Short mmCIF file of C-alpha atoms and ligand atoms in Angstrom, two decimals:
data_model
loop_
_atom_site.label_atom_id
_atom_site.label_comp_id
_atom_site.label_asym_id
_atom_site.label_seq_id
_atom_site.Cartn_x
_atom_site.Cartn_y
_atom_site.Cartn_z
CA MET A 1356 14.90 17.24 -22.87
CA LYS A 1357 11.92 15.36 -22.29
CA LYS A 1358 9.70 16.48 -19.28
CA VAL A 1359 8.39 13.95 -17.04
CA LEU A 1360 6.08 14.54 -14.23
CA ILE A 1361 5.99 12.11 -11.51
CA ILE A 1362 2.96 12.29 -8.93
CA GLY A 1363 3.87 10.90 -5.78
CA GLY A 1364 7.21 11.04 -3.66
CA GLY A 1365 7.41 7.79 -2.03
CA LEU A 1366 10.06 5.18 -2.87
CA ALA A 1367 8.66 4.44 -6.51
CA GLY A 1368 8.45 7.65 -7.77
CA CYS A 1369 11.96 8.79 -6.27
CA TYR A 1370 13.26 5.66 -7.80
CA ALA A 1371 11.90 6.60 -11.13
CA ALA A 1372 13.41 10.04 -10.90
CA VAL A 1373 16.90 8.79 -10.02
CA ARG A 1374 16.78 6.85 -12.99
CA LEU A 1375 15.83 9.38 -15.35
CA GLN A 1376 17.31 12.44 -14.29
CA ALA A 1377 20.24 12.48 -16.61
CA THR A 1378 17.97 12.26 -19.36
CA CYS A 1379 15.13 14.25 -18.82
CA ASP A 1380 13.93 17.17 -16.98
CA VAL A 1381 11.93 15.78 -14.05
CA THR A 1382 9.77 17.20 -11.41
CA ILE A 1383 8.08 15.32 -8.84
CA VAL A 1384 4.60 16.74 -7.52
CA THR A 1385 3.67 15.64 -3.93
CA LYS A 1386 0.32 16.46 -1.90
CA GLY A 1387 2.27 16.31 1.36
CA GLY A 1388 6.12 16.89 2.08
CA ARG A 1389 9.46 14.84 1.07
CA GLU A 1390 8.56 12.59 4.01
CA GLU A 1391 4.54 11.89 3.64
CA SER A 1392 4.31 8.48 1.87
CA ASN A 1393 3.63 4.83 2.94
CA SER A 1394 7.16 4.32 1.71
CA MET A 1395 8.42 6.08 4.72
CA LEU A 1396 6.45 4.12 6.87
CA ALA A 1397 7.44 0.62 5.76
CA GLN A 1398 8.55 -1.29 8.73
CA GLY A 1399 8.98 -4.94 7.24
CA GLY A 1400 11.69 -5.09 4.48
CA ILE A 1401 12.51 -5.67 0.94
CA ALA A 1402 12.37 -9.24 -0.34
CA ALA A 1403 14.91 -10.39 -2.32
CA ALA A 1404 16.47 -13.79 -3.00
CA LEU A 1405 20.16 -13.10 -2.37
CA ASP A 1406 21.00 -15.54 0.37
CA PRO A 1407 22.91 -18.22 -1.00
CA GLY A 1408 20.35 -20.99 0.10
CA ASP A 1409 17.77 -18.98 -2.00
CA SER A 1410 16.88 -18.54 -5.25
CA PRO A 1411 14.57 -16.47 -7.33
CA ALA A 1412 12.31 -19.70 -8.36
CA ALA A 1413 11.66 -20.22 -4.49
CA HIS A 1414 10.76 -16.66 -4.11
CA GLU A 1415 8.39 -16.64 -7.25
CA ALA A 1416 6.90 -19.77 -5.64
CA ASP A 1417 6.06 -18.11 -2.64
CA THR A 1418 4.69 -15.09 -4.46
CA LEU A 1419 2.45 -17.12 -6.60
CA LYS A 1420 0.86 -19.29 -3.79
CA ALA A 1421 0.61 -16.16 -1.46
CA GLY A 1422 -1.28 -14.22 -4.42
CA VAL A 1423 -3.70 -17.62 -4.73
CA TYR A 1424 -2.02 -17.85 -8.39
CA HIS A 1425 -4.32 -14.92 -9.57
CA ASN A 1426 -0.81 -13.25 -10.14
CA ARG A 1427 0.61 -12.45 -13.76
CA LYS A 1428 3.24 -14.92 -13.75
CA LYS A 1429 5.47 -12.49 -16.05
CA ALA A 1430 5.09 -9.85 -13.88
CA VAL A 1431 6.53 -12.03 -10.68
CA ALA A 1432 9.44 -13.38 -12.89
CA GLN A 1433 10.39 -9.93 -13.37
CA LEU A 1434 10.06 -9.05 -9.88
CA VAL A 1435 11.98 -11.89 -8.55
CA THR A 1436 14.97 -11.33 -11.02
CA VAL A 1437 15.33 -7.87 -11.70
CA GLY A 1438 14.84 -7.18 -8.21
CA PRO A 1439 17.98 -8.74 -6.62
CA GLN A 1440 20.03 -6.84 -9.35
CA LEU A 1441 18.76 -3.84 -8.13
CA VAL A 1442 18.83 -4.54 -4.34
CA ARG A 1443 22.77 -5.34 -5.53
CA GLU A 1444 23.25 -1.92 -7.00
CA LEU A 1445 21.82 -0.09 -3.91
CA LEU A 1446 24.13 -2.18 -1.60
CA GLN A 1447 26.94 -1.25 -4.26
CA ALA A 1448 25.84 2.81 -4.23
CA GLY A 1449 26.25 1.98 -0.08
CA MET A 1450 22.84 1.21 0.97
CA PRO A 1451 23.09 0.39 4.57
CA PHE A 1452 20.99 -2.94 4.71
CA ASP A 1453 21.48 -4.36 8.21
CA ARG A 1454 24.31 -6.98 8.62
CA GLN A 1455 25.18 -9.92 11.02
CA PRO A 1456 28.37 -9.10 13.40
CA ASP A 1457 30.23 -11.38 10.92
CA GLY A 1458 29.39 -8.36 8.10
CA THR A 1459 27.16 -10.66 6.10
CA LEU A 1460 23.58 -9.29 5.25
CA SER A 1461 20.85 -10.29 8.07
CA PHE A 1462 17.80 -11.99 6.30
CA GLY A 1463 14.42 -12.00 8.03
CA LEU A 1464 11.47 -14.07 7.73
CA GLU A 1465 7.78 -12.63 7.31
CA GLY A 1466 4.59 -14.68 6.56
CA ALA A 1467 4.32 -17.13 3.69
CA HIS A 1468 7.97 -16.78 2.93
CA ARG A 1469 9.73 -20.27 2.95
CA HIS A 1470 13.24 -18.85 3.29
CA ARG A 1471 14.49 -16.00 5.22
CA ARG A 1472 15.04 -13.27 2.25
CA ILE A 1473 13.93 -9.97 4.09
CA LEU A 1474 16.51 -7.30 4.38
CA HIS A 1475 15.92 -4.78 6.83
CA ALA A 1476 17.57 -1.27 7.42
CA ASP A 1477 17.78 0.30 10.77
CA GLY A 1478 15.51 -2.27 12.24
CA ASP A 1479 11.71 -2.03 11.62
CA ARG A 1480 12.79 1.40 9.77
CA THR A 1481 13.44 -0.05 6.49
CA GLY A 1482 11.51 2.20 4.51
CA ALA A 1483 12.16 5.34 5.47
CA ALA A 1484 16.28 4.49 5.29
CA LEU A 1485 15.77 3.32 1.97
CA THR A 1486 13.52 6.18 0.64
CA ARG A 1487 15.75 8.63 2.29
CA PHE A 1488 18.71 6.69 0.66
CA VAL A 1489 16.99 6.88 -2.86
CA GLN A 1490 16.26 10.74 -2.18
CA GLY A 1491 19.88 11.36 -1.28
CA ARG A 1492 20.81 10.84 -4.80
CA LEU A 1493 18.20 12.72 -6.59
CA GLN A 1494 20.03 15.68 -7.99
CA THR A 1495 18.62 17.49 -10.73
CA VAL A 1496 15.01 16.92 -10.19
CA THR A 1497 12.47 19.49 -9.00
CA TRP A 1498 10.17 18.63 -6.14
CA VAL A 1499 6.67 20.63 -6.38
CA THR A 1500 5.45 19.71 -2.47
CA HIS A 1501 2.11 20.48 -0.77
CA THR A 1502 0.44 20.21 -4.45
CA GLU A 1503 -2.55 18.27 -5.29
CA ALA A 1504 -3.14 16.59 -8.78
CA LEU A 1505 -6.56 17.23 -9.67
CA ALA A 1506 -7.20 15.67 -13.34
CA LEU A 1507 -5.36 14.46 -16.38
CA VAL A 1508 -4.97 16.36 -19.45
CA GLN A 1509 -5.66 14.15 -22.84
CA ALA A 1510 -5.08 15.31 -26.43
CA ASP A 1511 -4.97 12.89 -29.32
CA GLY A 1512 -5.44 9.85 -27.16
CA GLU A 1513 -2.33 10.61 -25.29
CA CYS A 1514 -1.82 11.74 -21.46
CA ARG A 1515 -0.21 15.34 -21.84
CA GLY A 1516 -0.05 16.56 -18.54
CA VAL A 1517 -2.00 17.10 -15.06
CA VAL A 1518 -3.79 19.98 -13.64
CA VAL A 1519 -2.58 20.54 -10.12
CA ARG A 1520 -2.96 22.99 -7.33
CA GLN A 1521 -1.31 23.97 -4.43
CA VAL A 1522 -2.97 22.54 -1.04
CA PRO A 1523 -5.37 24.01 0.31
CA ASP A 1524 -6.38 27.01 -1.89
CA GLY A 1525 -3.86 27.28 -4.58
CA GLN A 1526 -5.10 28.11 -8.24
CA PRO A 1527 -5.48 25.42 -10.68
CA GLN A 1528 -2.72 25.46 -13.14
CA VAL A 1529 -1.62 23.13 -16.00
CA LEU A 1530 1.76 21.02 -15.68
CA ALA A 1531 2.32 19.56 -19.48
CA ALA A 1532 4.64 16.70 -20.07
CA ASP A 1533 6.03 13.92 -22.33
CA ALA A 1534 5.34 11.66 -19.81
CA VAL A 1535 3.46 11.08 -16.44
CA VAL A 1536 3.86 9.04 -13.95
CA LEU A 1537 1.43 8.13 -11.06
CA ALA A 1538 3.15 7.00 -8.20
CA THR A 1539 0.40 7.93 -5.48
CA GLY A 1540 0.31 4.91 -3.46
CA GLY A 1541 -3.08 2.99 -2.53
CA LEU A 1542 -6.56 3.83 -0.55
CA GLY A 1543 -5.67 2.95 2.86
CA ASN A 1544 -7.31 6.11 4.35
CA LEU A 1545 -10.61 4.67 3.07
CA TYR A 1546 -10.77 2.59 6.05
CA ASP A 1547 -10.74 4.18 9.79
CA PHE A 1548 -8.44 1.30 10.48
CA THR A 1549 -5.30 1.60 8.79
CA THR A 1550 -1.37 1.42 8.74
CA ASN A 1551 -1.26 4.09 5.78
CA ASP A 1552 0.18 7.80 6.07
CA HIS A 1553 -2.75 10.35 5.86
CA THR A 1554 -1.84 11.58 2.40
CA VAL A 1555 -3.05 7.93 1.06
CA THR A 1556 -6.28 8.62 -0.24
CA GLY A 1557 -6.77 6.87 -3.38
CA ASP A 1558 -6.21 10.05 -5.34
CA GLY A 1559 -4.03 8.37 -8.56
CA ILE A 1560 -7.06 5.68 -9.01
CA ALA A 1561 -9.34 8.30 -8.91
CA LEU A 1562 -7.48 10.42 -11.04
CA ALA A 1563 -6.79 7.58 -13.83
CA ALA A 1564 -10.63 6.26 -13.35
CA ARG A 1565 -12.07 10.08 -14.15
CA ALA A 1566 -10.19 10.19 -17.21
CA GLY A 1567 -11.10 6.57 -18.41
CA VAL A 1568 -8.11 4.66 -17.88
CA ALA A 1569 -8.41 1.17 -17.08
CA LEU A 1570 -8.37 -0.14 -13.80
CA GLN A 1571 -7.94 -3.67 -12.23
CA ASP A 1572 -8.40 -5.96 -9.31
CA MET A 1573 -10.38 -3.39 -7.43
CA ALA A 1574 -11.81 -5.93 -4.84
CA PHE A 1575 -8.36 -7.06 -3.38
CA VAL A 1576 -7.50 -4.83 -0.54
CA GLN A 1577 -5.06 -6.37 1.81
CA PHE A 1578 -5.84 -5.98 5.43
CA HIS A 1579 -2.60 -6.55 8.08
CA PRO A 1580 -3.27 -8.70 10.86
CA THR A 1581 -1.57 -6.40 13.25
CA LEU A 1582 -2.02 -2.67 13.86
CA LEU A 1583 -1.64 -1.50 17.57
CA ALA A 1584 -5.17 -1.24 18.94
CA LEU A 1585 -5.82 1.26 21.65
CA HIS A 1586 -9.38 2.27 23.13
CA GLY A 1587 -10.89 1.16 19.76
CA ARG A 1588 -8.59 3.25 17.76
CA CYS A 1589 -5.35 1.91 15.54
CA TYR A 1590 -1.86 3.69 15.94
CA GLY A 1591 -0.12 2.05 13.21
CA LEU A 1592 1.59 -1.21 12.38
CA ILE A 1593 2.83 -3.64 14.40
CA THR A 1594 5.37 -5.50 11.82
CA GLU A 1595 5.04 -9.00 10.92
CA ALA A 1596 9.03 -9.50 11.21
CA ILE A 1597 7.92 -9.70 14.91
CA ARG A 1598 6.23 -12.88 14.34
CA GLY A 1599 8.97 -13.97 12.01
CA ALA A 1600 11.14 -13.43 15.16
CA GLY A 1601 8.93 -15.75 17.42
CA ALA A 1602 5.86 -13.66 18.48
CA VAL A 1603 2.63 -15.46 18.86
CA LEU A 1604 -0.90 -14.16 18.24
CA VAL A 1605 -3.09 -14.97 21.44
CA ASP A 1606 -6.12 -13.65 23.33
CA GLU A 1607 -7.01 -12.75 26.67
CA CYS A 1608 -6.57 -16.11 27.93
CA HIS A 1609 -3.37 -16.69 26.41
CA THR A 1610 -4.77 -19.09 23.96
CA PRO A 1611 -2.44 -19.10 20.95
CA ILE A 1612 -5.07 -18.18 18.17
CA MET A 1613 -3.13 -19.58 15.15
CA ALA A 1614 -2.10 -22.85 16.75
CA ASN A 1615 -4.27 -25.05 14.47
CA VAL A 1616 -3.93 -23.32 10.85
CA PRO A 1617 -1.38 -24.62 8.64
CA GLN A 1618 1.61 -22.17 8.92
CA LYS A 1619 0.37 -20.76 12.43
CA ASP A 1620 1.40 -16.98 12.86
CA LEU A 1621 3.03 -16.95 9.85
CA ALA A 1622 0.41 -18.12 7.57
CA PRO A 1623 -0.50 -15.81 4.40
CA ARG A 1624 -1.79 -12.49 5.71
CA ASP A 1625 -5.39 -12.69 4.32
CA VAL A 1626 -5.60 -16.07 6.33
CA VAL A 1627 -4.18 -14.55 9.45
CA ALA A 1628 -6.61 -11.38 9.22
CA ARG A 1629 -9.64 -13.66 8.85
CA HIS A 1630 -8.90 -15.71 11.51
CA LEU A 1631 -8.28 -12.79 14.12
CA THR A 1632 -11.69 -11.45 12.67
CA ALA A 1633 -13.35 -14.23 13.64
CA TRP A 1634 -11.81 -14.93 16.94
CA GLN A 1635 -12.53 -11.22 17.48
CA ALA A 1636 -16.06 -11.59 16.72
CA GLN A 1637 -16.55 -14.15 19.35
CA GLY A 1638 -16.17 -11.43 21.84
CA HIS A 1639 -12.03 -12.16 22.19
CA GLN A 1640 -9.29 -9.62 22.60
CA LEU A 1641 -6.43 -10.10 20.41
CA PHE A 1642 -2.88 -9.42 21.44
CA LEU A 1643 0.70 -9.96 20.26
CA ASP A 1644 2.77 -12.33 22.89
CA ILE A 1645 6.64 -10.91 22.39
CA SER A 1646 7.70 -13.15 25.10
CA ALA A 1647 9.80 -15.20 22.89
CA VAL A 1648 11.58 -12.29 21.17
CA ALA A 1649 15.08 -11.66 22.39
CA ASN A 1650 16.29 -7.92 22.47
CA PHE A 1651 12.95 -6.77 21.18
CA PRO A 1652 13.40 -2.84 21.70
CA GLU A 1653 16.81 -3.22 20.03
CA HIS A 1654 15.46 -5.01 17.13
CA PHE A 1655 12.42 -3.21 16.35
CA PRO A 1656 13.18 0.33 17.75
CA GLY A 1657 10.49 2.04 15.70
CA VAL A 1658 7.68 -0.11 17.13
CA THR A 1659 9.06 0.15 20.77
CA ALA A 1660 8.76 4.04 20.03
CA ASN A 1661 5.41 3.84 18.99
CA LEU A 1662 4.50 1.80 22.13
CA ASP A 1663 6.33 3.94 24.66
CA ARG A 1664 4.36 6.78 23.10
CA HIS A 1665 1.28 5.33 24.01
CA HIS A 1666 2.34 4.14 27.27
CA VAL A 1667 1.82 0.32 26.43
CA PRO A 1668 3.50 -1.83 29.18
CA PHE A 1669 4.79 -4.34 26.81
CA ARG A 1670 7.90 -4.44 28.80
CA ARG A 1671 6.04 -5.64 31.90
CA ASP A 1672 3.44 -8.10 30.28
CA HIS A 1673 5.10 -8.80 26.65
CA LEU A 1674 1.72 -8.60 25.00
CA ILE A 1675 0.81 -5.89 22.39
CA PRO A 1676 -3.01 -5.08 21.85
CA ILE A 1677 -3.60 -5.63 18.09
CA GLN A 1678 -6.27 -5.93 15.61
CA PRO A 1679 -6.45 -6.18 11.65
CA GLY A 1680 -6.47 -3.09 9.65
CA ALA A 1681 -6.44 -1.95 5.90
CA HIS A 1682 -2.80 -1.96 4.61
CA PHE A 1683 -2.16 -2.54 1.09
CA MET A 1684 -4.33 -2.18 -2.53
CA MET A 1685 -3.35 -4.92 -4.84
CA GLY A 1686 -5.65 -3.91 -7.23
CA GLY A 1687 -5.27 -0.39 -8.88
CA VAL A 1688 -4.43 1.32 -12.40
CA GLN A 1689 -3.92 -1.13 -15.06
CA ALA A 1690 -0.36 -1.50 -15.99
CA ASP A 1691 1.89 -3.74 -18.16
CA LEU A 1692 5.33 -4.77 -17.22
CA ALA A 1693 7.02 -1.56 -17.91
CA GLY A 1694 4.09 0.27 -16.40
CA GLN A 1695 2.20 1.70 -19.29
CA THR A 1696 -1.45 2.06 -18.55
CA SER A 1697 -4.24 2.21 -21.25
CA LEU A 1698 -3.65 5.86 -21.84
CA PRO A 1699 -0.39 6.22 -23.74
CA ARG A 1700 2.62 8.32 -21.86
CA LEU A 1701 0.70 7.88 -18.85
CA PHE A 1702 2.51 5.16 -16.38
CA ALA A 1703 1.76 3.76 -13.09
CA ILE A 1704 4.35 2.21 -10.52
CA GLY A 1705 4.31 0.98 -7.04
CA GLU A 1706 0.98 0.49 -5.23
CA VAL A 1707 -1.11 2.56 -7.36
CA ALA A 1708 -0.51 0.48 -10.20
CA CYS A 1709 -1.92 -3.01 -10.66
CA ASN A 1710 0.63 -5.17 -12.91
CA GLY A 1711 -0.43 -8.25 -11.77
CA VAL A 1712 2.67 -8.86 -9.28
CA HIS A 1713 0.90 -9.31 -6.12
CA GLY A 1714 -2.49 -11.35 -7.14
CA ALA A 1715 -5.10 -11.64 -4.77
CA ASN A 1716 -2.68 -11.29 -2.07
CA ARG A 1717 0.44 -9.46 -1.52
CA LEU A 1718 3.53 -11.66 -0.16
CA ALA A 1719 5.15 -9.76 2.51
CA SER A 1720 7.94 -7.37 1.86
CA ASN A 1721 7.26 -7.52 -1.89
CA SER A 1722 6.15 -4.19 -2.03
CA LEU A 1723 9.44 -2.08 -1.79
CA LEU A 1724 10.85 -4.41 -4.36
CA ASP A 1725 7.81 -3.50 -6.61
CA CYS A 1726 8.45 -0.01 -5.98
CA LEU A 1727 12.10 -0.22 -7.46
CA VAL A 1728 11.21 -2.89 -10.22
CA SER A 1729 8.13 -1.24 -11.84
CA ALA A 1730 10.04 2.24 -11.37
CA ALA A 1731 13.09 1.02 -13.26
CA LYS A 1732 11.07 -0.48 -15.92
CA ALA A 1733 8.86 2.42 -16.50
CA ALA A 1734 12.18 4.85 -16.54
CA ASP A 1735 13.29 2.51 -19.16
CA ALA A 1736 10.23 2.95 -21.25
CA ILE A 1737 10.03 6.44 -20.66
CA ALA A 1738 13.78 7.26 -21.91
CA LYS A 1739 12.60 5.25 -25.47
CA LEU A 1740 9.82 7.39 -26.14
CA PRO A 1741 9.64 10.13 -28.76
CA ALA A 1742 9.75 13.82 -27.18
CA ARG A 1743 6.63 15.71 -27.89
CA THR A 1744 6.59 19.34 -27.73
CA PRO A 1745 4.71 20.51 -24.64
CA GLU A 1746 2.37 23.25 -24.76
CA PRO A 1747 3.42 25.79 -22.05
CA GLY A 1748 1.53 25.55 -18.70
CA GLN A 1749 -1.64 27.62 -18.55
CA THR A 1750 -3.62 28.58 -15.61
CA LEU A 1751 -7.11 27.62 -15.60
CA PRO A 1752 -10.18 30.03 -15.15
CA GLN A 1753 -11.22 30.43 -11.48
CA VAL A 1754 -14.01 28.60 -9.80
CA THR A 1755 -15.54 28.50 -6.67
CA LEU A 1756 -14.65 26.63 -4.30
CA GLY A 1757 -17.31 24.24 -2.42
CA PRO A 1758 -17.80 21.11 -0.24
CA GLY A 1759 -20.17 19.35 -2.62
CA HIS A 1760 -22.63 16.82 -1.34
CA LEU A 1761 -20.43 14.19 0.12
CA PRO A 1762 -20.46 12.12 3.19
CA ALA A 1763 -18.44 13.08 6.36
CA LEU A 1764 -15.05 11.24 5.79
CA ALA A 1765 -15.36 9.15 9.30
CA THR A 1766 -18.99 7.94 8.20
CA LEU A 1767 -17.39 6.72 4.78
CA GLN A 1768 -14.44 4.98 6.75
CA GLN A 1769 -16.54 3.42 9.23
CA ARG A 1770 -18.93 1.89 6.31
CA ALA A 1771 -15.98 0.82 4.22
CA TRP A 1772 -14.75 -0.82 7.36
CA ARG A 1773 -17.83 -2.79 8.20
CA GLU A 1774 -19.18 -3.22 4.41
CA LEU A 1775 -15.98 -3.33 2.21
CA GLY A 1776 -13.72 -5.03 4.81
CA VAL A 1777 -12.00 -8.18 5.88
CA GLU A 1778 -15.18 -10.15 5.37
CA ARG A 1779 -18.25 -8.85 3.11
CA THR A 1780 -21.68 -10.08 2.02
CA PRO A 1781 -23.58 -9.33 -1.05
CA VAL A 1782 -26.28 -7.65 0.85
CA GLN A 1783 -23.65 -5.29 2.63
CA LEU A 1784 -21.94 -4.74 -0.66
CA GLN A 1785 -25.55 -3.48 -2.16
CA ASP A 1786 -26.26 -1.38 0.77
CA PHE A 1787 -23.13 0.24 0.42
CA LEU A 1788 -23.59 1.01 -2.92
CA GLN A 1789 -27.19 2.10 -2.70
CA TRP A 1790 -25.98 4.37 0.16
CA LEU A 1791 -23.17 5.69 -1.79
CA GLY A 1792 -25.54 6.76 -4.76
CA GLN A 1793 -26.73 9.99 -2.95
CA PHE A 1794 -23.71 11.70 -2.97
CA ASP A 1795 -22.08 13.83 -5.95
CA TYR A 1796 -18.60 12.36 -6.26
CA ARG A 1797 -18.52 10.99 -10.16
CA GLU A 1798 -19.70 14.00 -12.27
CA ILE A 1799 -17.57 16.79 -10.63
CA ASN A 1800 -15.08 19.46 -11.34
CA PRO A 1801 -12.09 18.27 -9.21
CA ALA A 1802 -11.02 22.08 -9.28
CA ALA A 1803 -14.65 23.20 -7.69
CA LEU A 1804 -13.62 21.21 -4.45
CA THR A 1805 -11.89 22.27 -1.61
CA THR A 1806 -8.85 19.56 -0.75
CA ALA A 1807 -10.83 18.04 2.16
CA ALA A 1808 -13.99 17.40 -0.20
CA LEU A 1809 -11.88 16.26 -3.07
CA THR A 1810 -10.38 13.66 -0.36
CA VAL A 1811 -13.68 12.21 0.06
CA ALA A 1812 -15.08 12.31 -3.39
CA ASN A 1813 -11.59 10.19 -4.38
CA LEU A 1814 -12.21 7.90 -1.78
CA CYS A 1815 -15.91 7.47 -2.49
CA LEU A 1816 -15.12 7.17 -6.18
CA CYS A 1817 -12.49 3.95 -4.94
CA SER A 1818 -15.22 2.65 -2.88
CA GLU A 1819 -17.83 1.99 -5.64
CA LEU A 1820 -15.12 0.50 -7.33
CA ILE A 1821 -14.22 -1.72 -4.67
CA ALA A 1822 -17.75 -2.53 -3.99
CA THR A 1823 -18.75 -3.10 -7.57
CA GLN A 1824 -16.04 -5.48 -8.47
CA ALA A 1825 -16.45 -7.29 -4.67
CA LEU A 1826 -20.16 -8.27 -5.71
CA ALA A 1827 -18.94 -9.76 -9.34
CA GLN A 1828 -15.83 -11.45 -7.60
CA PRO A 1829 -15.89 -14.86 -6.00
CA SER A 1830 -13.89 -15.05 -2.84
CA LEU A 1831 -10.28 -15.35 -3.49
CA GLY A 1832 -7.17 -14.34 -1.55
CA ALA A 1833 -7.98 -11.05 0.22
CA HIS A 1834 -11.20 -10.92 -0.96
CA TYR A 1835 -13.71 -12.84 1.25
CA LEU A 1836 -16.92 -12.99 0.27
CA LYS A 1837 -19.39 -14.52 2.95
CA GLU A 1838 -22.71 -15.89 2.03
CA ASP A 1839 -25.34 -13.50 3.88
CA ALA A 1840 -27.19 -16.17 5.38
CA ASP A 1841 -23.83 -17.67 6.96
CA GLU A 1842 -23.67 -16.08 10.53
CA SER A 1843 -20.05 -17.23 11.11
CA SER A 1844 -17.19 -17.02 9.42
CA PHE A 1845 -15.52 -20.10 7.19
CA ILE A 1846 -12.71 -20.18 9.46
CA THR A 1847 -13.79 -21.65 12.76
CA PRO A 1848 -11.65 -20.34 15.67
CA LYS A 1849 -10.20 -23.38 17.36
CA ALA A 1850 -8.17 -23.31 20.45
C1 LIG B 1172 5.17 -5.85 8.01
O1 LIG B 1172 6.35 -5.16 8.33
O2 LIG B 1172 4.63 -6.18 8.65
C2 LIG B 1172 4.83 -5.02 6.47
C3 LIG B 1172 5.59 -5.41 5.19
C4 LIG B 1172 5.02 -5.28 4.31
O3 LIG B 1172 3.77 -5.09 4.27
O4 LIG B 1172 5.37 -6.02 2.90
#
């Protein structure tokens, strides 16, 4: 039986495993536990053109427009046509997407969608409901949890496996495989304001980059407009579905911030995030006014629990304090429509991959759909691969673990937010790269670093790739390059 190693236990990794388990010997390796992934945190749902008034062509048009036509058209066509088939299969298998009182599927709305086409499950806890449902279908798959990937193993121009070790201090070990699938998510923890799970630290991108695998579109990081913001810190996502249900972005004077922008509060995310950032830079506070949303706690139980946990008096004043933060990486490991990377037998699926589906700015709720589609397509390609005879796993020589000459994680995150954030300037990007140049994160032996140091080294490498591409890439979608002399943002906030 072919051996397949999947690195990452979120929706993409688990769905690929489900589709491969009958024909392959599948192992999922995760740095955390089974419940630690961005998929588990996803609040907004899964977009699929299943409503009779909707069509894949309309979904395709919205995806391309939000992505500023930087998308790969074939990848978008695959997403909007294969996606609904896979969602139908999940429905038939019993996936409990939310329904109307009459039993029909309930479709929500989010930014830049022209139709209500977002399916949710368990209100705003769609990612957890869907990922657990898919995990519940795993039968013969081996889980290796709390284990990090250190390096890809290559021979004869192919990927032959992965060097892994248990966190925090296991011995490095080679796991050989006929195919390796990167499903590690993005790099949200490069920033101090992020919606991402703490385990999402650019590991897959760094693994690929160190192995010379091609990357693409690294300048395009999506900043979500609404993270819960309290005392200068962020405490998770406030889903865009709340704006889809009628909430409005306002400042401390209740001025509707998006009133003069086309599509208003439901403009594409990059537009809203920049507009809010410009407003905030003028000294305003930012809030989501939920007074128009009926039965808020019932429709948004996950957000309600988070607000209650942090004692936010939203029931009294109907305001949620928010600010933009890092959410999703459009760029990543270059992959074709079947997830094949530039290294034979290495696949990339879900957020770690850049298959071109999201363009310069991902359309809301397309990521869970892409997890399913990219995983299914990679599974089909892996099923067709000829088997190799994998070498037996071997233990690598022991090395002395050290911290390396690296910045403190908090310092890196603060600089990344300032210099690689919603707005960037050429001078800031150059300053960032010059500062980064003093650290040792490139020519390193990952096995010689502690887990904490390797995390920082991986994020340093990702940040270099973002800054370098951002300098070369004119403004587009989520990447906004402001002229250094330009004091004000290109969007002038209007009351
Ligand atoms: C949200 O719920 O606002 C996020 C959904 C997404 O990123 O697709």
